[in-house]
Amino acid sequence: QVQLVESGGGLVQAGGSLRLACATSTRTFNSYHMSWFRQAPGKEREFVAQISLSGSTTYYGDSVKGRFTISRDNAKNTVYLQMNSLKPEDTAVYYCAADSDWGTGSSNDVVYWGQGTQVTVSS
């Protein structure tokens, strides 16, 4: 069992920035592609970004391209999501995920989920 613990959520004004982190103690962290998803109230869970095992390749959902950056530090067993130019429509619970497959953007390929962290963007 892999435990993923997110941090860094909060309240920010539109145009501002936040950095989310997701840490795990597992020794197999670099065996998983890692992703971020988000879910707003009344909406389906949405793919945000994914990063490959080594961190050399990234993949983004259309709604966040150019504003969000995913990165990972395999030495620290941590994945990050830098969120810039935040908009009110970015308000959601953000979930860290460990994936079995690359490039699908599908929650069906998620093996482990974090508990989520709330991000609220005020207008």
PDB file of C-alpha atoms in Angstrom:
ATOM      1  CA  GLN A   1       0.000   0.000   0.000  1.00  0.00           C
ATOM      2  CA  VAL A   2       1.327   3.416  -1.012  1.00  0.00           C
ATOM      3  CA  GLN A   3       0.256   6.428   1.031  1.00  0.00           C
ATOM      4  CA  LEU A   4       0.230   9.802  -0.707  1.00  0.00           C
ATOM      5  CA  VAL A   5      -0.060  12.956   1.384  1.00  0.00           C
ATOM      6  CA  GLU A   6      -0.836  16.282  -0.290  1.00  0.00           C
ATOM      7  CA  SER A   7      -0.086  19.707   1.138  1.00  0.00           C
ATOM      8  CA  GLY A   8      -0.014  23.328   0.019  1.00  0.00           C
ATOM      9  CA  GLY A   9      -3.655  24.011  -0.718  1.00  0.00           C
ATOM     10  CA  GLY A  10      -5.410  27.142   0.461  1.00  0.00           C
ATOM     11  CA  LEU A  11      -7.189  30.333  -0.494  1.00  0.00           C
ATOM     12  CA  VAL A  12      -5.660  32.627  -3.103  1.00  0.00           C
ATOM     13  CA  GLN A  13      -6.856  35.555  -5.171  1.00  0.00           C
ATOM     14  CA  ALA A  14      -7.292  35.263  -8.915  1.00  0.00           C
ATOM     15  CA  GLY A  15      -3.969  35.753 -10.674  1.00  0.00           C
ATOM     16  CA  GLY A  16      -2.043  34.387  -7.747  1.00  0.00           C
ATOM     17  CA  SER A  17       0.051  31.250  -7.328  1.00  0.00           C
ATOM     18  CA  LEU A  18       0.153  28.144  -5.162  1.00  0.00           C
ATOM     19  CA  ARG A  19       2.487  25.184  -5.004  1.00  0.00           C
ATOM     20  CA  LEU A  20       1.103  21.802  -4.076  1.00  0.00           C
ATOM     21  CA  ALA A  21       3.271  18.970  -2.854  1.00  0.00           C
ATOM     22  CA  CYS A  22       2.576  15.253  -2.564  1.00  0.00           C
ATOM     23  CA  ALA A  23       4.895  13.158  -0.445  1.00  0.00           C
ATOM     24  CA  THR A  24       5.154   9.432   0.074  1.00  0.00           C
ATOM     25  CA  SER A  25       7.392   7.223   2.140  1.00  0.00           C
ATOM     26  CA  THR A  26       7.312   4.345  -0.324  1.00  0.00           C
ATOM     27  CA  ARG A  27      10.619   3.127  -1.744  1.00  0.00           C
ATOM     28  CA  THR A  28       8.857   2.388  -5.024  1.00  0.00           C
ATOM     29  CA  PHE A  29       7.982   6.031  -5.743  1.00  0.00           C
ATOM     30  CA  ASN A  30      10.099   6.105  -8.918  1.00  0.00           C
ATOM     31  CA  SER A  31       8.218   3.051 -10.210  1.00  0.00           C
ATOM     32  CA  TYR A  32       5.103   5.140 -10.796  1.00  0.00           C
ATOM     33  CA  HIS A  33       4.137   7.864 -13.185  1.00  0.00           C
ATOM     34  CA  MET A  34       2.563  10.534 -11.007  1.00  0.00           C
ATOM     35  CA  SER A  35      -0.444  12.689 -11.715  1.00  0.00           C
ATOM     36  CA  TRP A  36      -2.606  15.425 -10.335  1.00  0.00           C
ATOM     37  CA  PHE A  37      -6.374  15.406 -10.750  1.00  0.00           C
ATOM     38  CA  ARG A  38      -8.957  17.827  -9.431  1.00  0.00           C
ATOM     39  CA  GLN A  39     -12.655  17.742  -8.652  1.00  0.00           C
ATOM     40  CA  ALA A  40     -14.915  20.742  -8.279  1.00  0.00           C
ATOM     41  CA  PRO A  41     -18.293  20.507  -6.514  1.00  0.00           C
ATOM     42  CA  GLY A  42     -20.874  18.842  -8.712  1.00  0.00           C
ATOM     43  CA  LYS A  43     -18.341  17.997 -11.409  1.00  0.00           C
ATOM     44  CA  GLU A  44     -16.455  14.889 -12.457  1.00  0.00           C
ATOM     45  CA  ARG A  45     -12.843  14.375 -11.494  1.00  0.00           C
ATOM     46  CA  GLU A  46     -10.617  16.060 -14.073  1.00  0.00           C
ATOM     47  CA  PHE A  47      -7.080  15.245 -15.205  1.00  0.00           C
ATOM     48  CA  VAL A  48      -4.623  18.076 -14.567  1.00  0.00           C
ATOM     49  CA  ALA A  49      -1.082  16.859 -15.230  1.00  0.00           C
ATOM     50  CA  GLN A  50       1.168  13.808 -15.315  1.00  0.00           C
ATOM     51  CA  ILE A  51       4.909  13.303 -15.044  1.00  0.00           C
ATOM     52  CA  SER A  52       6.949  10.300 -16.149  1.00  0.00           C
ATOM     53  CA  LEU A  53       9.008   7.997 -13.942  1.00  0.00           C
ATOM     54  CA  SER A  54      12.223   9.987 -14.352  1.00  0.00           C
ATOM     55  CA  GLY A  55      10.540  13.365 -14.588  1.00  0.00           C
ATOM     56  CA  SER A  56      11.761  13.958 -18.132  1.00  0.00           C
ATOM     57  CA  THR A  57       8.318  14.056 -19.744  1.00  0.00           C
ATOM     58  CA  THR A  58       5.154  15.861 -18.736  1.00  0.00           C
ATOM     59  CA  TYR A  59       1.586  15.915 -19.980  1.00  0.00           C
ATOM     60  CA  TYR A  60      -1.102  18.499 -19.187  1.00  0.00           C
ATOM     61  CA  GLY A  61      -4.826  18.912 -19.422  1.00  0.00           C
ATOM     62  CA  ASP A  62      -5.912  21.630 -21.845  1.00  0.00           C
ATOM     63  CA  SER A  63      -7.380  23.844 -19.137  1.00  0.00           C
ATOM     64  CA  VAL A  64      -4.053  24.257 -17.314  1.00  0.00           C
ATOM     65  CA  LYS A  65      -1.487  24.239 -20.123  1.00  0.00           C
ATOM     66  CA  GLY A  66       0.908  27.167 -19.844  1.00  0.00           C
ATOM     67  CA  ARG A  67      -0.147  27.968 -16.276  1.00  0.00           C
ATOM     68  CA  PHE A  68       0.640  24.846 -14.251  1.00  0.00           C
ATOM     69  CA  THR A  69       3.908  22.927 -13.998  1.00  0.00           C
ATOM     70  CA  ILE A  70       4.332  19.427 -12.618  1.00  0.00           C
ATOM     71  CA  SER A  71       7.690  18.248 -11.313  1.00  0.00           C
ATOM     72  CA  ARG A  72       9.080  15.488  -9.120  1.00  0.00           C
ATOM     73  CA  ASP A  73      12.045  14.865  -6.869  1.00  0.00           C
ATOM     74  CA  ASN A  74      12.671  11.134  -6.705  1.00  0.00           C
ATOM     75  CA  ALA A  75      15.283  11.590  -3.987  1.00  0.00           C
ATOM     76  CA  LYS A  76      12.597  13.141  -1.779  1.00  0.00           C
ATOM     77  CA  ASN A  77       9.741  10.901  -2.997  1.00  0.00           C
ATOM     78  CA  THR A  78       7.742  14.016  -3.743  1.00  0.00           C
ATOM     79  CA  VAL A  79       5.772  15.371  -6.687  1.00  0.00           C
ATOM     80  CA  TYR A  80       4.863  19.039  -7.032  1.00  0.00           C
ATOM     81  CA  LEU A  81       2.302  21.131  -8.864  1.00  0.00           C
ATOM     82  CA  GLN A  82       3.191  24.781  -9.365  1.00  0.00           C
ATOM     83  CA  MET A  83       0.023  26.694 -10.200  1.00  0.00           C
ATOM     84  CA  ASN A  84       0.330  30.211 -11.622  1.00  0.00           C
ATOM     85  CA  SER A  85      -2.206  32.687 -12.991  1.00  0.00           C
ATOM     86  CA  LEU A  86      -4.923  30.986 -10.991  1.00  0.00           C
ATOM     87  CA  LYS A  87      -8.547  31.506 -11.976  1.00  0.00           C
ATOM     88  CA  PRO A  88     -11.762  31.046  -9.975  1.00  0.00           C
ATOM     89  CA  GLU A  89     -12.549  28.027 -12.166  1.00  0.00           C
ATOM     90  CA  ASP A  90      -9.418  26.338 -10.797  1.00  0.00           C
ATOM     91  CA  THR A  91     -11.221  26.017  -7.453  1.00  0.00           C
ATOM     92  CA  ALA A  92     -11.378  22.324  -6.590  1.00  0.00           C
ATOM     93  CA  VAL A  93     -10.034  19.571  -4.404  1.00  0.00           C
ATOM     94  CA  TYR A  94      -6.693  18.534  -5.898  1.00  0.00           C
ATOM     95  CA  TYR A  95      -5.658  14.886  -5.693  1.00  0.00           C
ATOM     96  CA  CYS A  96      -2.241  13.348  -6.115  1.00  0.00           C
ATOM     97  CA  ALA A  97      -2.201   9.977  -7.863  1.00  0.00           C
ATOM     98  CA  ALA A  98       0.193   7.160  -8.701  1.00  0.00           C
ATOM     99  CA  ASP A  99      -0.466   5.797 -12.189  1.00  0.00           C
ATOM    100  CA  SER A 100       0.049   2.465 -13.885  1.00  0.00           C
ATOM    101  CA  ASP A 101      -0.052   3.834 -17.441  1.00  0.00           C
ATOM    102  CA  TRP A 102       1.346   6.853 -19.258  1.00  0.00           C
ATOM    103  CA  GLY A 103      -0.541   9.464 -21.179  1.00  0.00           C
ATOM    104  CA  THR A 104      -4.141   8.377 -20.764  1.00  0.00           C
ATOM    105  CA  GLY A 105      -5.278  11.065 -18.355  1.00  0.00           C
ATOM    106  CA  SER A 106      -7.741   8.546 -17.032  1.00  0.00           C
ATOM    107  CA  SER A 107      -8.586   8.080 -13.391  1.00  0.00           C
ATOM    108  CA  ASN A 108      -9.147   4.397 -14.247  1.00  0.00           C
ATOM    109  CA  ASP A 109      -5.367   3.991 -14.480  1.00  0.00           C
ATOM    110  CA  VAL A 110      -4.737   5.363 -11.012  1.00  0.00           C
ATOM    111  CA  VAL A 111      -3.385   2.787  -8.603  1.00  0.00           C
ATOM    112  CA  TYR A 112      -3.188   4.986  -5.493  1.00  0.00           C
ATOM    113  CA  TRP A 113      -4.905   8.237  -4.520  1.00  0.00           C
ATOM    114  CA  GLY A 114      -4.022  10.875  -1.981  1.00  0.00           C
ATOM    115  CA  GLN A 115      -6.667  12.287   0.335  1.00  0.00           C
ATOM    116  CA  GLY A 116      -6.889  15.612  -1.518  1.00  0.00           C
ATOM    117  CA  THR A 117      -6.184  19.238  -0.700  1.00  0.00           C
ATOM    118  CA  GLN A 118      -8.583  22.127  -1.216  1.00  0.00           C
ATOM    119  CA  VAL A 119      -7.644  25.001  -3.507  1.00  0.00           C
ATOM    120  CA  THR A 120      -9.957  28.003  -3.548  1.00  0.00           C
ATOM    121  CA  VAL A 121      -9.433  30.921  -5.926  1.00  0.00           C
ATOM    122  CA  SER A 122     -11.392  34.071  -5.175  1.00  0.00           C
ATOM    123  CA  SER A 123     -12.357  36.575  -7.850  1.00  0.00           C
TER     124      SER A 123
END
